[in-house]
PDB file of C-alpha atoms in Angstrom:
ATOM      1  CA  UNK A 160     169.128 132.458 177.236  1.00  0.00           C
ATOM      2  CA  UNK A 161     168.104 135.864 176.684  1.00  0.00           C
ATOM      3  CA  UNK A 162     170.819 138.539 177.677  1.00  0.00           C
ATOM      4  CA  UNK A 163     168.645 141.160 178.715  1.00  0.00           C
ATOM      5  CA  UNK A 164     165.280 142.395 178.523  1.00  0.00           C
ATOM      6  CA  UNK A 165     162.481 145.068 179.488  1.00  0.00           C
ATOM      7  CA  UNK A 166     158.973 143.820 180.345  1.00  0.00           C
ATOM      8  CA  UNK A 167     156.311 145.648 181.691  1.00  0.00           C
ATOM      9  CA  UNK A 168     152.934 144.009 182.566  1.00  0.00           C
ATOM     10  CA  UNK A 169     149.812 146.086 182.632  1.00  0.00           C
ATOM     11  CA  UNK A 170     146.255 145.171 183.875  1.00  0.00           C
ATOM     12  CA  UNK A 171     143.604 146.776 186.876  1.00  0.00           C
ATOM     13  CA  UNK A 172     144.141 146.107 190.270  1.00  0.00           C
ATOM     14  CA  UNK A 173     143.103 142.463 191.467  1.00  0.00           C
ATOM     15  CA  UNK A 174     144.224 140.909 188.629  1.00  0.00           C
ATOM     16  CA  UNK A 175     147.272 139.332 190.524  1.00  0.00           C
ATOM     17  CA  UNK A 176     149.856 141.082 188.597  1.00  0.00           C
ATOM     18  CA  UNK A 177     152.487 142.534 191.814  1.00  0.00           C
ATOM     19  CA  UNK A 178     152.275 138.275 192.221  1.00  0.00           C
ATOM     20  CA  UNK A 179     153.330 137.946 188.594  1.00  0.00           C
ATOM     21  CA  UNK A 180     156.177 140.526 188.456  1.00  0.00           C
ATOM     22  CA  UNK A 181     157.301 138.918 191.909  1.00  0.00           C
ATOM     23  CA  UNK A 182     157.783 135.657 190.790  1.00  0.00           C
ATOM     24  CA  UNK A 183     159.433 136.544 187.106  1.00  0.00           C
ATOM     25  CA  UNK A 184     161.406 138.960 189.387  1.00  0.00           C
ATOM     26  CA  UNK A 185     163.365 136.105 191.780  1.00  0.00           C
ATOM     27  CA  UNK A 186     163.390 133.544 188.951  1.00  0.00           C
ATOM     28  CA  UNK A 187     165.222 136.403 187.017  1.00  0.00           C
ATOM     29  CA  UNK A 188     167.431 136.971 190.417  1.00  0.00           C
ATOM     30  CA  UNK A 189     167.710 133.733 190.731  1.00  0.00           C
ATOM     31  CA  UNK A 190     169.437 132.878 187.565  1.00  0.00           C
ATOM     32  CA  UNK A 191     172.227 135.179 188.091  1.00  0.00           C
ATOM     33  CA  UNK A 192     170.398 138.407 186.394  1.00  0.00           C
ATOM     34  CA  UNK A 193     170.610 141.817 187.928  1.00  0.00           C
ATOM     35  CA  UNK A 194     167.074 142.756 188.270  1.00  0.00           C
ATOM     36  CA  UNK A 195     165.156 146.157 189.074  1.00  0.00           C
ATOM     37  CA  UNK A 196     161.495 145.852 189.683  1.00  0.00           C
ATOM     38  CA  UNK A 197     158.980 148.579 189.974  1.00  0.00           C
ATOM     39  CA  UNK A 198     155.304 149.089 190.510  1.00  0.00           C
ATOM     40  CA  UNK A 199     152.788 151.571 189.703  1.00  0.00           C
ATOM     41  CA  UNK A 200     148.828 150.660 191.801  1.00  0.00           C
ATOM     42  CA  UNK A 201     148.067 154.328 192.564  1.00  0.00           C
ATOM     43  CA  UNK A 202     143.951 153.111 192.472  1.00  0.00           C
ATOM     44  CA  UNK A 203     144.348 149.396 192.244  1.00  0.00           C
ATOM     45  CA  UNK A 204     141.920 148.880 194.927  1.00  0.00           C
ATOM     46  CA  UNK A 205     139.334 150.258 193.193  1.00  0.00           C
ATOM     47  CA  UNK A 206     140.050 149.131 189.444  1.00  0.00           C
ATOM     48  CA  UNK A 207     142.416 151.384 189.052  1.00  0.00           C
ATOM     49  CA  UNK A 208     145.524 150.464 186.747  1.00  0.00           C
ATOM     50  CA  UNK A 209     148.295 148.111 187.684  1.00  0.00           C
ATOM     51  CA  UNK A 210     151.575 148.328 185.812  1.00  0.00           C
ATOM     52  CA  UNK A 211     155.537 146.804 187.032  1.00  0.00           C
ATOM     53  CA  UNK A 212     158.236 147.219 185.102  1.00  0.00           C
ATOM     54  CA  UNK A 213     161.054 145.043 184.946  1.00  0.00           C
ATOM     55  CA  UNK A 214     164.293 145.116 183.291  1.00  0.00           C
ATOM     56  CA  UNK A 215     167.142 142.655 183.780  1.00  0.00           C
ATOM     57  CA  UNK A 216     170.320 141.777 182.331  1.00  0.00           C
ATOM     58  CA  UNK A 217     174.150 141.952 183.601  1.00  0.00           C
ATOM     59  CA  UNK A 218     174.173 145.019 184.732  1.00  0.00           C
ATOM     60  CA  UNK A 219     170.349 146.931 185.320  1.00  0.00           C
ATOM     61  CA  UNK A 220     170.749 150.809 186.269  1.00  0.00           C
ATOM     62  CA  UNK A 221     167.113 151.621 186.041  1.00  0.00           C
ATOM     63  CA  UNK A 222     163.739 149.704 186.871  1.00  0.00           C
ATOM     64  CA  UNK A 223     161.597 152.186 184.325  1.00  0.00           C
ATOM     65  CA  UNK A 224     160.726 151.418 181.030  1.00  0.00           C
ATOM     66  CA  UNK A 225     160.373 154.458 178.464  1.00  0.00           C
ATOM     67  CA  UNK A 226     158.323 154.671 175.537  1.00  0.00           C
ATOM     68  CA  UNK A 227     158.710 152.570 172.920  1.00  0.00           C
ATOM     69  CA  UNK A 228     161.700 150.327 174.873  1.00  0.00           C
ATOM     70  CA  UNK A 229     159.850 147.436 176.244  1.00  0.00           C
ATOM     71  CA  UNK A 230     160.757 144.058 174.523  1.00  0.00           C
ATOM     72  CA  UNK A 231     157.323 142.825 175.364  1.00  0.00           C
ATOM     73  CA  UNK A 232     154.658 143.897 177.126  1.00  0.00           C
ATOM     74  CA  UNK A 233     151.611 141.641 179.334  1.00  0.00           C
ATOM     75  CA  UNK A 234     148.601 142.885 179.121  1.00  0.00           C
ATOM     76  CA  UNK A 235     146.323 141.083 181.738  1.00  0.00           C
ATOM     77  CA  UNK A 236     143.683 143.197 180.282  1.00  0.00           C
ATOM     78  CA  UNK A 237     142.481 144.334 176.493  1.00  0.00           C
ATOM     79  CA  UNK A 238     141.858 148.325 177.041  1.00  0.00           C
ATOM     80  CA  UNK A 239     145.363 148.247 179.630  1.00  0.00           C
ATOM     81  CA  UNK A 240     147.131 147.225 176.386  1.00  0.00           C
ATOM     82  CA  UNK A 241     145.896 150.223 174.264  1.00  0.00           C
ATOM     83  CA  UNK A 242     147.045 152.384 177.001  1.00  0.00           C
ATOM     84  CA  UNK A 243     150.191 151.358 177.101  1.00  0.00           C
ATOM     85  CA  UNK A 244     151.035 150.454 173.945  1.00  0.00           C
ATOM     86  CA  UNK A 245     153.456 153.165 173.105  1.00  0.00           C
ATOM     87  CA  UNK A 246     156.161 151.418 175.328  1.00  0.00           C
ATOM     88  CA  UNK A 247     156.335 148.327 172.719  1.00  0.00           C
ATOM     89  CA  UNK A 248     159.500 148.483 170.912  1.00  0.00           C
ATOM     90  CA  UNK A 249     158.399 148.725 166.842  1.00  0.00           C
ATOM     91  CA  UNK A 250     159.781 144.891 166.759  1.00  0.00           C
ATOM     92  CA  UNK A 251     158.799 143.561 170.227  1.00  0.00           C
ATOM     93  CA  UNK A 252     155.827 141.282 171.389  1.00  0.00           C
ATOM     94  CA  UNK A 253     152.236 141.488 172.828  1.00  0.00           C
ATOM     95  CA  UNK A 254     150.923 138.694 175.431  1.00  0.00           C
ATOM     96  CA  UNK A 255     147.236 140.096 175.828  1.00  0.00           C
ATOM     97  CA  UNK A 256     144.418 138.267 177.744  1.00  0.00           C
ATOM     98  CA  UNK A 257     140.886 138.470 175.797  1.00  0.00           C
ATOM     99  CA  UNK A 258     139.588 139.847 179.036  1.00  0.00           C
ATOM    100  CA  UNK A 259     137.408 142.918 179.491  1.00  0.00           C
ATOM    101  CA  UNK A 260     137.333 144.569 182.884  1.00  0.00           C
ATOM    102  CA  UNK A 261     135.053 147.834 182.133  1.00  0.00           C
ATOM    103  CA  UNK A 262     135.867 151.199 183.888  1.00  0.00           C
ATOM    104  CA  UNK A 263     133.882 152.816 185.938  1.00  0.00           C
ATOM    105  CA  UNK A 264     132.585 155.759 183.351  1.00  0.00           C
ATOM    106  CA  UNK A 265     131.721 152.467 180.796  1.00  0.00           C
ATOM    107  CA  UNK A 266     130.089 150.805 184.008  1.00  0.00           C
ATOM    108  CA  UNK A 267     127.546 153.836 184.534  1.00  0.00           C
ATOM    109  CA  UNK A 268     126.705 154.148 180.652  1.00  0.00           C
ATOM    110  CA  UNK A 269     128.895 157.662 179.553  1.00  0.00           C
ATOM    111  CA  UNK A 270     131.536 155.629 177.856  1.00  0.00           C
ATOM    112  CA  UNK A 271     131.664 152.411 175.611  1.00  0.00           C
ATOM    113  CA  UNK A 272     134.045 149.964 175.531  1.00  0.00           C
ATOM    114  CA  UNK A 273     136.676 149.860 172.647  1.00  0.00           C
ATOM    115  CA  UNK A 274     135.132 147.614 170.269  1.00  0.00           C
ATOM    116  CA  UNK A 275     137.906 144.889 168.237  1.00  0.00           C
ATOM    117  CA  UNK A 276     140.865 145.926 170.335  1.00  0.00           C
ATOM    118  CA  UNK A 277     142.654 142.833 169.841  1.00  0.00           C
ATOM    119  CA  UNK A 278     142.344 142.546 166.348  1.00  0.00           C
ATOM    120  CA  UNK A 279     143.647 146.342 166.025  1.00  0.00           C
ATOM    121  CA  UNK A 280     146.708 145.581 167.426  1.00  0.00           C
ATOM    122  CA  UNK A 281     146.851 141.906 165.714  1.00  0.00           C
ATOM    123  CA  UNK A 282     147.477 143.929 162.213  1.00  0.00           C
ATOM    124  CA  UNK A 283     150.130 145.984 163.482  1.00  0.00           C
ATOM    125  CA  UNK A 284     152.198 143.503 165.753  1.00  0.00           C
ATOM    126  CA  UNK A 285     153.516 140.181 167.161  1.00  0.00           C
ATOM    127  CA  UNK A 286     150.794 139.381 169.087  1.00  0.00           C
ATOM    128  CA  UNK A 287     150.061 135.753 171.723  1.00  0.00           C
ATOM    129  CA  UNK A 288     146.514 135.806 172.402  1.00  0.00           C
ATOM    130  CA  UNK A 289     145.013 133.754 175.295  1.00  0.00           C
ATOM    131  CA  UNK A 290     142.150 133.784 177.473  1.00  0.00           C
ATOM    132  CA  UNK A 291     143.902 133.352 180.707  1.00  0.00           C
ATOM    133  CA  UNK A 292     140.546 133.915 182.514  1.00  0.00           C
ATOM    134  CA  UNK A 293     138.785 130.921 180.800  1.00  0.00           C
ATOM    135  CA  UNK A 294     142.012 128.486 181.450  1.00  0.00           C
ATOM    136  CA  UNK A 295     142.036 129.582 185.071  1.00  0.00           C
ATOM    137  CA  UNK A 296     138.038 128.847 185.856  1.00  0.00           C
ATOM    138  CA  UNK A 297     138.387 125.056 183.865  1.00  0.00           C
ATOM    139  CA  UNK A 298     141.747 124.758 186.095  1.00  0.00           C
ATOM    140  CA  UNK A 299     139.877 125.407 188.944  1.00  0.00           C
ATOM    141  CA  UNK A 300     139.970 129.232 190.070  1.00  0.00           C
ATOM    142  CA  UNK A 301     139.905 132.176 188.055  1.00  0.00           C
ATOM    143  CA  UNK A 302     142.338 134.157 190.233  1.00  0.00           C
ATOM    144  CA  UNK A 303     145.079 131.844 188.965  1.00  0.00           C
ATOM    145  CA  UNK A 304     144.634 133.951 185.572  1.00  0.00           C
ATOM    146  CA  UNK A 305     147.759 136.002 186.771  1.00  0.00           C
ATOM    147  CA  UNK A 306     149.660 132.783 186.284  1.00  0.00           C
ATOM    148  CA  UNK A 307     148.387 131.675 183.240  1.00  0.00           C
ATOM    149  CA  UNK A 308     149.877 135.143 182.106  1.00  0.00           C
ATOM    150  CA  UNK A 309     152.831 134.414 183.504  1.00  0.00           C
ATOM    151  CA  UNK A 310     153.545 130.790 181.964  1.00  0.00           C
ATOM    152  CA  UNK A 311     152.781 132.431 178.828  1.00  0.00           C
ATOM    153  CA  UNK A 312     155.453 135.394 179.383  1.00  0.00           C
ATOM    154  CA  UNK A 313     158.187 132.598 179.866  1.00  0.00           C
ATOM    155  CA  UNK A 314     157.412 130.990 177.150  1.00  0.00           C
ATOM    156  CA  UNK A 315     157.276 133.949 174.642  1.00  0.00           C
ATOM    157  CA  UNK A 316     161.127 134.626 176.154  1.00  0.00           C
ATOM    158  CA  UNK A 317     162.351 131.391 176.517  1.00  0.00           C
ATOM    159  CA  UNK A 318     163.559 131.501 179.832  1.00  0.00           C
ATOM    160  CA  UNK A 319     162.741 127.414 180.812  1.00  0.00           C
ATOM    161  CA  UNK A 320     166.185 126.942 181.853  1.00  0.00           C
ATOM    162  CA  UNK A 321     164.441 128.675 185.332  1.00  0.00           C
ATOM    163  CA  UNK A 322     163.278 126.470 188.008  1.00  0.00           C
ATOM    164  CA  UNK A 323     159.721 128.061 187.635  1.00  0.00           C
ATOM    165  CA  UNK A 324     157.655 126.145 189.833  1.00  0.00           C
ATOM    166  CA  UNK A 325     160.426 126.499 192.966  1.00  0.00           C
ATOM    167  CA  UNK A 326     159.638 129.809 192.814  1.00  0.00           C
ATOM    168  CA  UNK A 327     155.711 129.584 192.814  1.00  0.00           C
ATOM    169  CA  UNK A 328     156.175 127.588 195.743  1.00  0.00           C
ATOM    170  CA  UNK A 329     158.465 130.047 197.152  1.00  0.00           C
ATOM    171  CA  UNK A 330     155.771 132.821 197.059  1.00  0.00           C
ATOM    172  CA  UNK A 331     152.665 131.661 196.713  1.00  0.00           C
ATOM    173  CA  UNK A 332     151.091 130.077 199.695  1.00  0.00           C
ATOM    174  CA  UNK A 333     150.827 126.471 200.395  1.00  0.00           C
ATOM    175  CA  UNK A 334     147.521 125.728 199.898  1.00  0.00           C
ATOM    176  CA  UNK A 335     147.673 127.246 196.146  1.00  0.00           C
ATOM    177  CA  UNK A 336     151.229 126.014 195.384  1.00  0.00           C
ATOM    178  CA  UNK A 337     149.479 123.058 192.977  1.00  0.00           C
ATOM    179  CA  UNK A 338     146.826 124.729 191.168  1.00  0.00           C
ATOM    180  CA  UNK A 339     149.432 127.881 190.567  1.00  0.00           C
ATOM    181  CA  UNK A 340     151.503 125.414 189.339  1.00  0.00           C
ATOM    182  CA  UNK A 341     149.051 123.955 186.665  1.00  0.00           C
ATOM    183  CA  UNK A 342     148.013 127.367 185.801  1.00  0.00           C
ATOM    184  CA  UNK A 343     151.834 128.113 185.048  1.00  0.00           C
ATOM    185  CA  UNK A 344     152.091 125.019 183.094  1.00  0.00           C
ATOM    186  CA  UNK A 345     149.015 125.713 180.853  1.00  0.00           C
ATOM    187  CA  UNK A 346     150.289 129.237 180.420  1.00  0.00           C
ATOM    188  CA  UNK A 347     153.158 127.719 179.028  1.00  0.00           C
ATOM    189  CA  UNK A 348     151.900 124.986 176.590  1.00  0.00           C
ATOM    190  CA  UNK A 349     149.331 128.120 175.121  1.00  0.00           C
ATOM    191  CA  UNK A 350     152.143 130.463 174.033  1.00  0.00           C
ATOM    192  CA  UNK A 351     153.579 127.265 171.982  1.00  0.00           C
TER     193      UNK A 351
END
């Protein structure tokens, strides 16, 4: 069991990530962890980035994260995790999704997006790559992606002694409670 940890997840809004940080959040609470959660989705609506931070251990005092003091960070996706970068301890790890969600200046053809971002950051760290948004349309529905991320997270930190999939069906709704479920599980087996 890990003692204590900082992990902040980055990505553009509708990427499912406030579900995410939710769910690691009250398995985290659940187990006995002091927790502090907190979320950034100034322009999420419109693409805009989507961080949460969260830190747990015995005793939490603080939900933010400073630079270079996060243990691992989740990048849903690949130009989030150059931005944030900086907040990766020099020995921690990178979950990235090989997903490309362009911004609006790269959408209207003044900007270009970052070419071999993944293999930049490949040379310089521990990185888990997975295309969550490929695993999620063969399980069924892309917007299960978020999960895929997340089975992969609690893998990379070994926290299985967590009754996961209780708390997908505590806060997910009914009717997605299964295919969240797989999409947890395949998260999972990938970061293996």
């Amino acid at each position: 069991m890990t003692e204590k940890g900082n992990i902040l997840l980055v990505g553009v809004g509708g990427q499912g990530i406030i579900l995410a940080s939710k769910i690691l959040s009250k398995g985290l609470l659940d187990a006995g962890y002091d927790v502090k959660m907190s979320e950034v989705h100034g322009m999420a609506q419109r693409g805009g980035s989507v961080t949460t931070q969260v830190r747990y251990g015995e005793k939490v005092y603080s939900p933010i994260i400073g630079k270079g003091q996060a243990d691992i960070i989740v990048a849903f996706e690949k130009m989030e995790a150059m931005r944030w970068i900086d907040y990766l301890k020099p020995n921690g790890k990178l979950v990235i999704n090989d997903y490309e969600i362009p911004s609006v200046p790269i959408l209207v053809g003044k900007d270009e997006y970052p070419k071999d971002i993944i293999k930049e950051l490949e040379h310089k760290l521990d990185v888990i790559k997975l295309k969550a948004a490929e695993v999620a349309k063969e399980i069924g529905n892309i917007k299960t992606q978020n999960i895929v991320m997340l089975g992969c997270l609690v893998e990379a930190l070994g926290l299985n002694e967590i009754d996961w999939e209780q708390k997908i069906k505590e806060l997910v709704k009914g009717k997605y409670v299964d295919i969240n479920i797989k999409a947890f599980n395949k998260g999972k087996q990938l970061a293996r």
